[in-house]
PDB file of C-alpha atoms in Angstrom:
ATOM      1  CA  MET A  29     -56.756 -45.112  18.095  1.00 53.00           C
ATOM      2  CA  HIS A  30     -56.633 -42.540  20.873  1.00 52.00           C
ATOM      3  CA  PHE A  31     -52.901 -43.307  21.333  1.00 50.00           C
ATOM      4  CA  TRP A  32     -52.113 -42.794  17.652  1.00 49.00           C
ATOM      5  CA  ALA A  33     -54.139 -39.604  17.520  1.00 52.00           C
ATOM      6  CA  THR A  34     -52.318 -38.242  20.549  1.00 59.00           C
ATOM      7  CA  TYR A  35     -48.963 -39.335  19.132  1.00 51.00           C
ATOM      8  CA  GLY A  36     -49.756 -37.756  15.753  1.00 56.00           C
ATOM      9  CA  LEU A  37     -50.698 -34.483  17.428  1.00 57.00           C
ATOM     10  CA  PHE A  38     -47.480 -34.561  19.481  1.00 58.00           C
ATOM     11  CA  LEU A  39     -45.418 -35.301  16.369  1.00 57.00           C
ATOM     12  CA  ALA A  40     -47.074 -32.420  14.493  1.00 59.00           C
ATOM     13  CA  LYS A  41     -46.206 -30.059  17.337  1.00 63.00           C
ATOM     14  CA  ILE A  42     -42.573 -31.225  17.298  1.00 70.00           C
ATOM     15  CA  VAL A  43     -42.330 -30.775  13.538  1.00 61.00           C
ATOM     16  CA  THR A  44     -43.892 -27.300  13.818  1.00 69.00           C
ATOM     17  CA  VAL A  45     -41.448 -26.243  16.546  1.00 64.00           C
ATOM     18  CA  VAL A  46     -38.444 -27.617  14.630  1.00 66.00           C
ATOM     19  CA  PHE A  47     -39.623 -25.921  11.435  1.00 66.00           C
ATOM     20  CA  ALA A  48     -40.053 -22.615  13.306  1.00 67.00           C
ATOM     21  CA  ILE A  49     -36.564 -22.928  14.789  1.00 76.00           C
ATOM     22  CA  LEU A  50     -35.113 -23.628  11.333  1.00 69.00           C
ATOM     23  CA  ILE A  51     -36.851 -20.544   9.901  1.00 73.00           C
ATOM     24  CA  VAL A  52     -35.493 -18.375  12.728  1.00 68.00           C
ATOM     25  CA  MET A  53     -31.982 -19.802  12.285  1.00 71.00           C
ATOM     26  CA  ALA A  54     -32.147 -19.239   8.526  1.00 69.00           C
ATOM     27  CA  GLY A  55     -33.206 -15.642   9.136  1.00 67.00           C
ATOM     28  CA  VAL A  56     -30.375 -15.075  11.608  1.00 64.00           C
ATOM     29  CA  LEU A  57     -27.822 -16.580   9.195  1.00 67.00           C
ATOM     30  CA  ALA A  58     -29.131 -14.444   6.344  1.00 64.00           C
ATOM     31  CA  ILE A  59     -28.815 -11.279   8.438  1.00 61.00           C
ATOM     32  CA  ALA A  60     -25.351 -12.319   9.609  1.00 59.00           C
ATOM     33  CA  ARG A  61     -24.209 -12.982   6.031  1.00 63.00           C
ATOM     34  CA  LYS A  62     -25.649  -9.691   4.861  1.00 57.00           C
ATOM     35  CA  GLY A  63     -23.863  -7.842   7.653  1.00 53.00           C
ATOM     36  CA  LYS A  64     -20.648  -9.712   6.951  1.00 53.00           C
ATOM     37  CA  SER A  65     -20.898  -8.919   3.254  1.00 47.00           C
ATOM     38  CA  ALA A  66     -21.614  -5.258   3.960  1.00 48.00           C
ATOM     39  CA  GLY A  67     -18.630  -5.024   6.289  1.00 51.00           C
ATOM     40  CA  LYS A  68     -16.256  -6.811   3.972  1.00 67.00           C
ATOM     41  CA  ASN A  69     -14.891  -3.625   2.413  1.00 81.00           C
ATOM     42  CA  LYS A  70     -14.856  -0.414   4.388  1.00 89.00           C
ATOM     43  CA  LEU A  71     -13.075   2.901   4.828  1.00 94.00           C
ATOM     44  CA  VAL A  72     -11.630   3.367   8.322  1.00 94.00           C
ATOM     45  CA  ILE A  73     -10.953   6.951   9.421  1.00 95.00           C
ATOM     46  CA  LYS A  74      -9.114   7.897  12.616  1.00 94.00           C
ATOM     47  CA  LYS A  75      -8.212  11.376  13.817  1.00 94.00           C
ATOM     48  CA  ILE A  76      -4.696  10.881  15.151  1.00 93.00           C
ATOM     49  CA  ASN A  77      -4.436  14.254  16.907  1.00 90.00           C
ATOM     50  CA  GLN A  78      -6.395  12.668  19.716  1.00 83.00           C
ATOM     51  CA  ARG A  79      -3.933   9.782  19.876  1.00 86.00           C
ATOM     52  CA  PHE A  80      -1.062  12.199  20.399  1.00 84.00           C
ATOM     53  CA  GLN A  81      -3.037  14.016  23.089  1.00 80.00           C
ATOM     54  CA  ASP A  82      -3.893  10.758  24.859  1.00 82.00           C
ATOM     55  CA  LEU A  83      -0.232   9.724  24.938  1.00 86.00           C
ATOM     56  CA  ALA A  84       0.811  13.066  26.413  1.00 80.00           C
ATOM     57  CA  GLU A  85      -2.036  13.029  28.928  1.00 81.00           C
ATOM     58  CA  THR A  86      -1.179   9.514  30.123  1.00 84.00           C
ATOM     59  CA  LEU A  87       2.444  10.478  30.667  1.00 84.00           C
ATOM     60  CA  ASN A  88       1.638  13.788  32.377  1.00 83.00           C
ATOM     61  CA  MET A  89      -0.803  12.030  34.683  1.00 82.00           C
ATOM     62  CA  GLU A  90       2.049   9.901  35.985  1.00 83.00           C
ATOM     63  CA  ILE A  91       4.841  12.476  36.254  1.00 87.00           C
ATOM     64  CA  LEU A  92       2.918  15.584  37.448  1.00 82.00           C
ATOM     65  CA  ASP A  93       1.323  16.088  40.841  1.00 82.00           C
ATOM     66  CA  LYS A  94      -2.460  16.359  40.922  1.00 81.00           C
ATOM     67  CA  LYS A  95      -2.543  20.161  41.140  1.00 79.00           C
ATOM     68  CA  ALA A  96      -0.128  20.664  38.247  1.00 80.00           C
ATOM     69  CA  PHE A  97      -1.959  18.089  36.146  1.00 76.00           C
ATOM     70  CA  LYS A  98      -5.342  19.803  36.670  1.00 77.00           C
ATOM     71  CA  ALA A  99      -3.815  23.152  35.740  1.00 79.00           C
ATOM     72  CA  LEU A 100      -2.339  21.662  32.567  1.00 75.00           C
ATOM     73  CA  VAL A 101      -5.661  20.063  31.561  1.00 76.00           C
ATOM     74  CA  LYS A 102      -7.444  23.380  32.110  1.00 75.00           C
ATOM     75  CA  GLN A 103      -4.853  25.176  29.996  1.00 77.00           C
ATOM     76  CA  GLN A 104      -5.158  22.612  27.211  1.00 70.00           C
ATOM     77  CA  LYS A 105      -8.963  22.827  27.158  1.00 72.00           C
ATOM     78  CA  SER A 106      -8.752  26.587  26.866  1.00 70.00           C
ATOM     79  CA  ALA A 107      -6.281  26.282  23.992  1.00 65.00           C
ATOM     80  CA  GLU A 108      -8.469  23.677  22.254  1.00 66.00           C
ATOM     81  CA  LYS A 109     -11.505  25.956  22.504  1.00 65.00           C
ATOM     82  CA  LYS A 110      -9.630  28.806  20.833  1.00 64.00           C
ATOM     83  CA  HIS A 111      -8.311  26.382  18.236  1.00 61.00           C
ATOM     84  CA  LYS A 112     -11.811  25.163  17.385  1.00 61.00           C
ATOM     85  CA  ASP A 113     -12.970  28.713  16.797  1.00 54.00           C
ATOM     86  CA  LYS A 114     -10.491  29.077  13.931  1.00 55.00           C
ATOM     87  CA  GLU A 115     -12.036  28.649  10.503  1.00 55.00           C
ATOM     88  CA  ASN A 116     -10.591  26.787   7.520  1.00 65.00           C
ATOM     89  CA  LYS A 117      -8.130  24.776   9.589  1.00 80.00           C
ATOM     90  CA  LYS A 118      -5.730  22.758   7.441  1.00 92.00           C
ATOM     91  CA  ARG A 119      -6.429  19.046   7.094  1.00 97.00           C
ATOM     92  CA  ILE A 120      -3.853  16.325   6.541  1.00 98.00           C
ATOM     93  CA  PHE A 121      -4.920  12.955   5.172  1.00 98.00           C
ATOM     94  CA  ALA A 122      -2.394  10.282   6.160  1.00 98.00           C
ATOM     95  CA  LEU A 123      -2.093   7.060   4.168  1.00 98.00           C
ATOM     96  CA  GLN A 124       0.160   4.019   4.506  1.00 98.00           C
ATOM     97  CA  PHE A 125       1.637   2.003   1.657  1.00 98.00           C
ATOM     98  CA  HIS A 126       3.582  -1.157   2.498  1.00 97.00           C
ATOM     99  CA  GLY A 127       4.662  -2.555  -0.842  1.00 96.00           C
ATOM    100  CA  ASP A 128       5.376  -6.127  -1.852  1.00 96.00           C
ATOM    101  CA  ILE A 129       6.650  -7.389  -5.213  1.00 94.00           C
ATOM    102  CA  LYS A 130       3.176  -7.052  -6.769  1.00 95.00           C
ATOM    103  CA  ALA A 131       2.376  -3.703  -5.084  1.00 97.00           C
ATOM    104  CA  SER A 132      -0.748  -5.412  -3.732  1.00 96.00           C
ATOM    105  CA  ALA A 133      -1.477  -2.416  -1.494  1.00 97.00           C
ATOM    106  CA  VAL A 134      -2.441  -0.411  -4.587  1.00 97.00           C
ATOM    107  CA  ALA A 135      -5.882  -2.034  -4.382  1.00 95.00           C
ATOM    108  CA  SER A 136      -6.527  -0.147  -1.138  1.00 96.00           C
ATOM    109  CA  LEU A 137      -4.539   2.940  -2.171  1.00 98.00           C
ATOM    110  CA  ARG A 138      -6.753   3.641  -5.181  1.00 97.00           C
ATOM    111  CA  GLU A 139      -9.896   3.532  -3.011  1.00 97.00           C
ATOM    112  CA  GLU A 140      -8.344   5.758  -0.333  1.00 98.00           C
ATOM    113  CA  ILE A 141      -7.257   8.337  -2.900  1.00 98.00           C
ATOM    114  CA  THR A 142     -10.653   8.261  -4.606  1.00 98.00           C
ATOM    115  CA  ALA A 143     -12.293   9.045  -1.263  1.00 97.00           C
ATOM    116  CA  ILE A 144      -9.841  11.841  -0.442  1.00 98.00           C
ATOM    117  CA  LEU A 145     -10.136  13.534  -3.839  1.00 98.00           C
ATOM    118  CA  GLN A 146     -13.845  14.050  -3.240  1.00 97.00           C
ATOM    119  CA  VAL A 147     -13.266  16.217  -0.161  1.00 97.00           C
ATOM    120  CA  ALA A 148      -9.672  17.535  -0.219  1.00 97.00           C
ATOM    121  CA  THR A 149      -8.706  20.990  -1.502  1.00 96.00           C
ATOM    122  CA  PRO A 150      -5.350  22.592  -2.394  1.00 97.00           C
ATOM    123  CA  ASP A 151      -5.327  23.979   1.171  1.00 96.00           C
ATOM    124  CA  ASP A 152      -5.099  20.439   2.554  1.00 97.00           C
ATOM    125  CA  GLU A 153      -2.248  17.926   2.340  1.00 98.00           C
ATOM    126  CA  VAL A 154      -1.876  14.205   1.708  1.00 98.00           C
ATOM    127  CA  VAL A 155       0.934  12.373   3.509  1.00 98.00           C
ATOM    128  CA  VAL A 156       1.884   8.863   2.388  1.00 98.00           C
ATOM    129  CA  ARG A 157       4.013   6.788   4.741  1.00 98.00           C
ATOM    130  CA  LEU A 158       5.761   4.674   2.138  1.00 98.00           C
ATOM    131  CA  GLU A 159       7.754   1.474   2.624  1.00 98.00           C
ATOM    132  CA  SER A 160       8.740  -0.541  -0.439  1.00 98.00           C
ATOM    133  CA  SER A 161      11.807  -2.075  -2.047  1.00 96.00           C
ATOM    134  CA  GLY A 162      10.076  -2.289  -5.437  1.00 96.00           C
ATOM    135  CA  GLY A 163       8.628  -4.999  -7.625  1.00 96.00           C
ATOM    136  CA  LEU A 164       6.825  -5.496 -10.921  1.00 95.00           C
ATOM    137  CA  VAL A 165       6.922  -2.689 -13.479  1.00 95.00           C
ATOM    138  CA  THR A 166       3.207  -2.536 -14.264  1.00 95.00           C
ATOM    139  CA  ALA A 167       2.192  -2.802 -10.606  1.00 97.00           C
ATOM    140  CA  TYR A 168       4.384   0.065  -9.412  1.00 97.00           C
ATOM    141  CA  GLY A 169       3.573   2.074 -12.509  1.00 97.00           C
ATOM    142  CA  LEU A 170      -0.065   1.916 -11.471  1.00 98.00           C
ATOM    143  CA  ALA A 171       0.793   2.787  -7.849  1.00 98.00           C
ATOM    144  CA  ALA A 172       2.746   5.867  -8.995  1.00 98.00           C
ATOM    145  CA  SER A 173      -0.159   6.843 -11.254  1.00 98.00           C
ATOM    146  CA  GLN A 174      -2.490   6.763  -8.258  1.00 98.00           C
ATOM    147  CA  LEU A 175      -0.285   9.321  -6.484  1.00 98.00           C
ATOM    148  CA  GLU A 176      -0.229  11.441  -9.643  1.00 98.00           C
ATOM    149  CA  ARG A 177      -3.992  11.803  -9.279  1.00 98.00           C
ATOM    150  CA  ILE A 178      -3.335  13.841  -6.131  1.00 98.00           C
ATOM    151  CA  ARG A 179      -0.743  16.068  -7.796  1.00 97.00           C
ATOM    152  CA  LYS A 180      -3.039  16.732 -10.760  1.00 97.00           C
ATOM    153  CA  ARG A 181      -5.630  18.173  -8.363  1.00 97.00           C
ATOM    154  CA  ASN A 182      -2.959  20.581  -7.010  1.00 97.00           C
ATOM    155  CA  ILE A 183      -3.224  19.001  -3.562  1.00 98.00           C
ATOM    156  CA  PRO A 184       0.162  19.054  -1.777  1.00 98.00           C
ATOM    157  CA  LEU A 185       1.604  15.540  -1.552  1.00 98.00           C
ATOM    158  CA  THR A 186       4.292  14.527   0.929  1.00 98.00           C
ATOM    159  CA  VAL A 187       5.923  11.093   1.015  1.00 98.00           C
ATOM    160  CA  THR A 188       7.718   9.969   4.170  1.00 98.00           C
ATOM    161  CA  VAL A 189      10.129   7.039   4.209  1.00 98.00           C
ATOM    162  CA  ASP A 190      11.190   5.483   7.505  1.00 98.00           C
ATOM    163  CA  LYS A 191      12.901   2.336   6.177  1.00 98.00           C
ATOM    164  CA  VAL A 192      13.075   1.918   2.409  1.00 98.00           C
ATOM    165  CA  ALA A 193      11.864   3.478  -0.844  1.00 98.00           C
ATOM    166  CA  ALA A 194      13.902   1.773  -3.522  1.00 98.00           C
ATOM    167  CA  SER A 195      13.334   1.000  -7.182  1.00 97.00           C
ATOM    168  CA  GLY A 196       9.535   0.944  -7.684  1.00 97.00           C
ATOM    169  CA  GLY A 197       9.196   2.395  -4.187  1.00 98.00           C
ATOM    170  CA  TYR A 198      11.225   5.423  -5.228  1.00 98.00           C
ATOM    171  CA  MET A 199       9.240   5.617  -8.475  1.00 98.00           C
ATOM    172  CA  MET A 200       6.214   6.274  -6.262  1.00 98.00           C
ATOM    173  CA  ALA A 201       8.047   8.629  -3.914  1.00 98.00           C
ATOM    174  CA  CYS A 202       9.344  10.907  -6.679  1.00 98.00           C
ATOM    175  CA  VAL A 203       5.774  11.935  -7.550  1.00 98.00           C
ATOM    176  CA  ALA A 204       5.511  13.857  -4.263  1.00 98.00           C
ATOM    177  CA  ASN A 205       6.059  17.586  -3.803  1.00 98.00           C
ATOM    178  CA  ARG A 206       8.373  16.663  -0.922  1.00 98.00           C
ATOM    179  CA  ILE A 207      10.191  13.478   0.061  1.00 98.00           C
ATOM    180  CA  LEU A 208      11.075  13.111   3.748  1.00 98.00           C
ATOM    181  CA  ALA A 209      13.171  10.233   5.068  1.00 98.00           C
ATOM    182  CA  ALA A 210      14.676   8.925   8.285  1.00 98.00           C
ATOM    183  CA  PRO A 211      18.502   9.275   8.169  1.00 98.00           C
ATOM    184  CA  PHE A 212      19.156   5.546   7.733  1.00 98.00           C
ATOM    185  CA  ALA A 213      16.345   4.799   5.288  1.00 98.00           C
ATOM    186  CA  VAL A 214      17.398   3.135   2.023  1.00 98.00           C
ATOM    187  CA  ILE A 215      16.753   5.284  -1.044  1.00 98.00           C
ATOM    188  CA  GLY A 216      17.361   4.846  -4.782  1.00 97.00           C
ATOM    189  CA  SER A 217      18.032   1.637  -6.727  1.00 97.00           C
ATOM    190  CA  ILE A 218      16.885   3.305  -9.941  1.00 97.00           C
ATOM    191  CA  GLY A 219      17.389   0.350 -12.215  1.00 96.00           C
ATOM    192  CA  VAL A 220      15.632  -2.625 -13.783  1.00 95.00           C
ATOM    193  CA  ILE A 221      16.255  -6.327 -13.282  1.00 92.00           C
ATOM    194  CA  ALA A 222      14.764  -9.425 -14.867  1.00 90.00           C
ATOM    195  CA  GLN A 223      15.439 -13.049 -13.988  1.00 87.00           C
ATOM    196  CA  VAL A 224      14.353 -16.199 -15.793  1.00 88.00           C
ATOM    197  CA  PRO A 225      15.586 -19.668 -14.787  1.00 92.00           C
ATOM    198  CA  ASN A 226      16.146 -22.098 -17.660  1.00 92.00           C
ATOM    199  CA  PHE A 227      15.683 -25.862 -17.409  1.00 92.00           C
ATOM    200  CA  HIS A 228      16.601 -26.725 -21.004  1.00 91.00           C
ATOM    201  CA  ARG A 229      19.782 -28.665 -20.211  1.00 92.00           C
ATOM    202  CA  LEU A 230      18.054 -30.636 -17.454  1.00 93.00           C
ATOM    203  CA  LEU A 231      15.214 -31.607 -19.794  1.00 92.00           C
ATOM    204  CA  LYS A 232      17.687 -32.542 -22.527  1.00 92.00           C
ATOM    205  CA  LYS A 233      19.618 -34.717 -20.087  1.00 93.00           C
ATOM    206  CA  LYS A 234      16.387 -36.544 -19.208  1.00 91.00           C
ATOM    207  CA  ASP A 235      15.442 -36.915 -22.891  1.00 93.00           C
ATOM    208  CA  ILE A 236      12.408 -34.682 -22.469  1.00 93.00           C
ATOM    209  CA  ASP A 237      11.370 -32.597 -25.465  1.00 91.00           C
ATOM    210  CA  PHE A 238       9.835 -29.165 -25.047  1.00 90.00           C
ATOM    211  CA  GLU A 239       7.836 -27.529 -27.811  1.00 89.00           C
ATOM    212  CA  GLN A 240       6.637 -23.941 -27.886  1.00 86.00           C
ATOM    213  CA  LEU A 241       4.696 -22.467 -30.792  1.00 88.00           C
ATOM    214  CA  THR A 242       4.340 -18.716 -31.274  1.00 88.00           C
ATOM    215  CA  ALA A 243       2.978 -16.345 -33.893  1.00 92.00           C
ATOM    216  CA  GLY A 244       5.147 -13.248 -34.048  1.00 92.00           C
ATOM    217  CA  GLU A 245       8.922 -13.197 -33.998  1.00 88.00           C
ATOM    218  CA  TYR A 246       9.202 -11.774 -30.508  1.00 89.00           C
ATOM    219  CA  LYS A 247       6.061 -13.152 -28.891  1.00 90.00           C
ATOM    220  CA  ARG A 248       8.465 -14.983 -26.555  1.00 87.00           C
ATOM    221  CA  THR A 249      12.152 -14.146 -26.144  1.00 91.00           C
ATOM    222  CA  LEU A 250      13.715 -15.950 -23.177  1.00 91.00           C
ATOM    223  CA  THR A 251      11.949 -19.119 -22.101  1.00 90.00           C
ATOM    224  CA  LEU A 252      11.895 -21.356 -19.043  1.00 92.00           C
ATOM    225  CA  PHE A 253      12.191 -24.700 -20.816  1.00 93.00           C
ATOM    226  CA  GLY A 254      13.384 -24.106 -24.365  1.00 92.00           C
ATOM    227  CA  GLU A 255      16.876 -23.318 -25.600  1.00 92.00           C
ATOM    228  CA  ASN A 256      17.558 -19.582 -25.396  1.00 93.00           C
ATOM    229  CA  THR A 257      19.296 -17.971 -28.368  1.00 93.00           C
ATOM    230  CA  GLU A 258      21.638 -14.986 -28.409  1.00 95.00           C
ATOM    231  CA  LYS A 259      19.110 -13.109 -30.528  1.00 94.00           C
ATOM    232  CA  ALA A 260      16.472 -13.668 -27.843  1.00 93.00           C
ATOM    233  CA  ARG A 261      18.864 -12.465 -25.132  1.00 94.00           C
ATOM    234  CA  LEU A 262      19.636  -9.282 -27.046  1.00 95.00           C
ATOM    235  CA  LYS A 263      15.926  -8.581 -27.525  1.00 95.00           C
ATOM    236  CA  PHE A 264      15.256  -9.197 -23.838  1.00 93.00           C
ATOM    237  CA  GLN A 265      18.089  -6.853 -22.885  1.00 95.00           C
ATOM    238  CA  ALA A 266      16.709  -4.198 -25.220  1.00 96.00           C
ATOM    239  CA  GLU A 267      13.336  -4.453 -23.496  1.00 95.00           C
ATOM    240  CA  ILE A 268      14.982  -3.983 -20.090  1.00 95.00           C
ATOM    241  CA  GLU A 269      16.881  -0.942 -21.357  1.00 96.00           C
ATOM    242  CA  GLU A 270      13.645   0.525 -22.692  1.00 96.00           C
ATOM    243  CA  VAL A 271      11.917   0.147 -19.324  1.00 96.00           C
ATOM    244  CA  HIS A 272      14.947   1.689 -17.591  1.00 97.00           C
ATOM    245  CA  GLN A 273      14.817   4.703 -19.901  1.00 97.00           C
ATOM    246  CA  LEU A 274      11.119   5.186 -19.187  1.00 97.00           C
ATOM    247  CA  PHE A 275      11.878   4.889 -15.471  1.00 97.00           C
ATOM    248  CA  LYS A 276      14.576   7.581 -15.722  1.00 97.00           C
ATOM    249  CA  ASN A 277      12.336   9.866 -17.760  1.00 98.00           C
ATOM    250  CA  PHE A 278       9.571   9.535 -15.180  1.00 98.00           C
ATOM    251  CA  ILE A 279      11.881  10.476 -12.308  1.00 97.00           C
ATOM    252  CA  GLN A 280      13.449  13.349 -14.245  1.00 97.00           C
ATOM    253  CA  GLN A 281      10.002  14.699 -15.043  1.00 97.00           C
ATOM    254  CA  ASN A 282       8.910  14.624 -11.391  1.00 97.00           C
ATOM    255  CA  ARG A 283      12.237  15.670  -9.818  1.00 97.00           C
ATOM    256  CA  PRO A 284      14.099  17.801 -12.368  1.00 97.00           C
ATOM    257  CA  ILE A 285      16.546  18.964  -9.675  1.00 97.00           C
ATOM    258  CA  ILE A 286      18.440  15.663  -9.656  1.00 97.00           C
ATOM    259  CA  ASN A 287      21.229  14.538 -11.969  1.00 97.00           C
ATOM    260  CA  ILE A 288      19.516  11.482 -13.426  1.00 97.00           C
ATOM    261  CA  GLN A 289      22.683  10.037 -14.983  1.00 96.00           C
ATOM    262  CA  GLU A 290      24.385  10.134 -11.605  1.00 97.00           C
ATOM    263  CA  VAL A 291      21.627   8.377  -9.662  1.00 97.00           C
ATOM    264  CA  ALA A 292      20.156   5.964 -12.236  1.00 97.00           C
ATOM    265  CA  THR A 293      22.929   3.386 -11.884  1.00 96.00           C
ATOM    266  CA  GLY A 294      20.893   0.908  -9.854  1.00 96.00           C
ATOM    267  CA  GLU A 295      22.753   1.893  -6.672  1.00 96.00           C
ATOM    268  CA  HIS A 296      21.027   2.718  -3.415  1.00 96.00           C
ATOM    269  CA  TRP A 297      22.045   5.070  -0.614  1.00 98.00           C
ATOM    270  CA  LEU A 298      21.178   5.866   2.960  1.00 98.00           C
ATOM    271  CA  ALA A 299      18.942   8.922   3.170  1.00 98.00           C
ATOM    272  CA  SER A 300      21.706  11.149   4.550  1.00 96.00           C
ATOM    273  CA  LYS A 301      23.649  10.605   1.313  1.00 97.00           C
ATOM    274  CA  ALA A 302      20.505  10.577  -0.813  1.00 98.00           C
ATOM    275  CA  GLN A 303      19.759  14.095   0.417  1.00 98.00           C
ATOM    276  CA  GLU A 304      23.066  15.276  -1.035  1.00 98.00           C
ATOM    277  CA  LEU A 305      22.022  13.716  -4.355  1.00 98.00           C
ATOM    278  CA  LYS A 306      18.673  15.550  -4.059  1.00 98.00           C
ATOM    279  CA  LEU A 307      16.726  12.304  -4.001  1.00 98.00           C
ATOM    280  CA  VAL A 308      15.372  13.372  -0.603  1.00 98.00           C
ATOM    281  CA  ASP A 309      14.340  16.850   0.586  1.00 98.00           C
ATOM    282  CA  GLU A 310      14.562  16.538   4.375  1.00 98.00           C
ATOM    283  CA  LEU A 311      15.769  14.104   7.023  1.00 98.00           C
ATOM    284  CA  ILE A 312      12.970  13.467   9.493  1.00 98.00           C
ATOM    285  CA  THR A 313      10.876  10.489  10.613  1.00 98.00           C
ATOM    286  CA  SER A 314       7.205  10.293   9.714  1.00 98.00           C
ATOM    287  CA  ASP A 315       6.399  10.323  13.438  1.00 97.00           C
ATOM    288  CA  ASP A 316       8.093  13.668  14.002  1.00 97.00           C
ATOM    289  CA  TYR A 317       6.618  15.198  10.879  1.00 98.00           C
ATOM    290  CA  LEU A 318       3.042  14.273  11.812  1.00 97.00           C
ATOM    291  CA  LEU A 319       3.551  15.187  15.471  1.00 96.00           C
ATOM    292  CA  ASN A 320       4.794  18.655  14.505  1.00 96.00           C
ATOM    293  CA  ALA A 321       2.006  19.068  11.962  1.00 96.00           C
ATOM    294  CA  SER A 322      -0.646  18.120  14.523  1.00 94.00           C
ATOM    295  CA  GLN A 323      -0.089  21.460  16.279  1.00 89.00           C
ATOM    296  CA  GLN A 324      -1.522  23.336  13.297  1.00 91.00           C
ATOM    297  CA  ALA A 325      -3.646  20.808  11.416  1.00 95.00           C
ATOM    298  CA  ASP A 326      -6.253  18.116  11.876  1.00 96.00           C
ATOM    299  CA  ILE A 327      -4.730  14.797  10.823  1.00 97.00           C
ATOM    300  CA  TYR A 328      -6.956  11.987   9.577  1.00 97.00           C
ATOM    301  CA  GLU A 329      -5.570   8.511   9.049  1.00 97.00           C
ATOM    302  CA  ILE A 330      -7.400   6.900   6.113  1.00 97.00           C
ATOM    303  CA  ARG A 331      -7.352   3.145   5.600  1.00 96.00           C
ATOM    304  CA  TYR A 332      -9.417   1.067   3.185  1.00 96.00           C
ATOM    305  CA  THR A 333      -9.767  -2.545   4.272  1.00 88.00           C
ATOM    306  CA  ALA A 334     -10.826  -5.348   1.975  1.00 76.00           C
ATOM    307  CA  LYS A 335     -10.978  -8.858   3.402  1.00 70.00           C
ATOM    308  CA  LYS A 336      -9.840 -11.615   1.064  1.00 62.00           C
ATOM    309  CA  SER A 337     -11.257 -15.101   0.869  1.00 60.00           C
ATOM    310  CA  LEU A 338      -9.030 -18.153   1.337  1.00 57.00           C
ATOM    311  CA  THR A 339      -9.138 -18.773  -2.433  1.00 58.00           C
ATOM    312  CA  GLU A 340      -7.968 -15.217  -3.135  1.00 54.00           C
ATOM    313  CA  LYS A 341      -5.153 -15.527  -0.594  1.00 54.00           C
ATOM    314  CA  LEU A 342      -3.952 -18.786  -2.169  1.00 55.00           C
ATOM    315  CA  GLY A 343      -4.135 -17.211  -5.612  1.00 57.00           C
ATOM    316  CA  ILE A 344      -2.005 -14.248  -4.512  1.00 54.00           C
ATOM    317  CA  ALA A 345       0.587 -16.594  -3.005  1.00 56.00           C
ATOM    318  CA  VAL A 346       0.846 -18.612  -6.237  1.00 52.00           C
ATOM    319  CA  GLN A 347       1.052 -15.505  -8.415  1.00 55.00           C
ATOM    320  CA  THR A 348       3.722 -13.967  -6.183  1.00 52.00           C
ATOM    321  CA  ALA A 349       5.832 -17.127  -6.343  1.00 52.00           C
ATOM    322  CA  TYR A 350       5.476 -17.229 -10.120  1.00 47.00           C
ATOM    323  CA  SER A 351       6.449 -13.554 -10.399  1.00 48.00           C
ATOM    324  CA  TRP A 352       9.907 -14.282  -9.013  1.00 45.00           C
ATOM    325  CA  PHE A 353      10.596 -16.331 -12.138  1.00 47.00           C
ATOM    326  CA  ASN A 354       9.704 -13.451 -14.447  1.00 48.00           C
ATOM    327  CA  TRP A 355       9.981  -9.655 -14.279  1.00 48.00           C
ATOM    328  CA  ARG A 356      11.363  -8.415 -10.957  1.00 44.00           C
ATOM    329  CA  ALA A 357      11.889  -5.039 -12.593  1.00 56.00           C
ATOM    330  CA  LEU A 358      11.646  -1.843 -10.574  1.00 64.00           C
TER     331      LEU A 358
END
């Protein structure tokens, strides 16, 4: 009896310890999950003036002798002190937009712009470093509308293009007060394209029937698996022409200085030629523009990050693949 009593007491202690450990672990996991959830979406802000200064300081440290370097640091500190005493210093909010076919970056862009609009004034400036070769009509229409929010608040908007702003990318760029581009950046492609593969003959060859029921004469025009008619093709073409006209009107409204009939042919040009066509205002890289601006303004890089789950990532991949078989558009 004494043995079983002792054993029971020992077992109770073990169970108590294990239970306590489980409670502690559960608490730690709960805190970790809460922290992870809280940090899932966040706005990251970096003042890039300091980055420029750090680069220059690192280089000067290596190429100047110790005496000259100390003198330079002293001079810079004195200049910074005078600079800080100035009131109402201009602020530049720098954003990045790297576009894919679905303009997925608009999810972050809308949050970044919402944040900026709550603090920016017409004395500030928003600079968007834009890279996109275009994509879906509705997606890039929304992206351009986000940039229009800045213009409507009378906040100066500058778009810089280092590589490409074509089709839907240029639709976004044209909203800006100024468009800056590196000399060999690709600009233009003001046109609309749609592509739909058709497997009707393959199905017919394999004796496979395809049925599609619709209510409304033009609920579906061209189809993937059915037999496409000339009437359907004409309707589809008319829809493309309508989108193209809206595209041209949008650009003409935002950049009335260009000859829209001359540039809306679907062609693209290098920025040096695009400047002649008034599609671009100045030839300069985004790096040079921001570096020059940093002498007179505080530059804040704004980035909204939203982590996606594995399910969301798979969903985006499937949707993107499917999109290639439908509207490619702008």
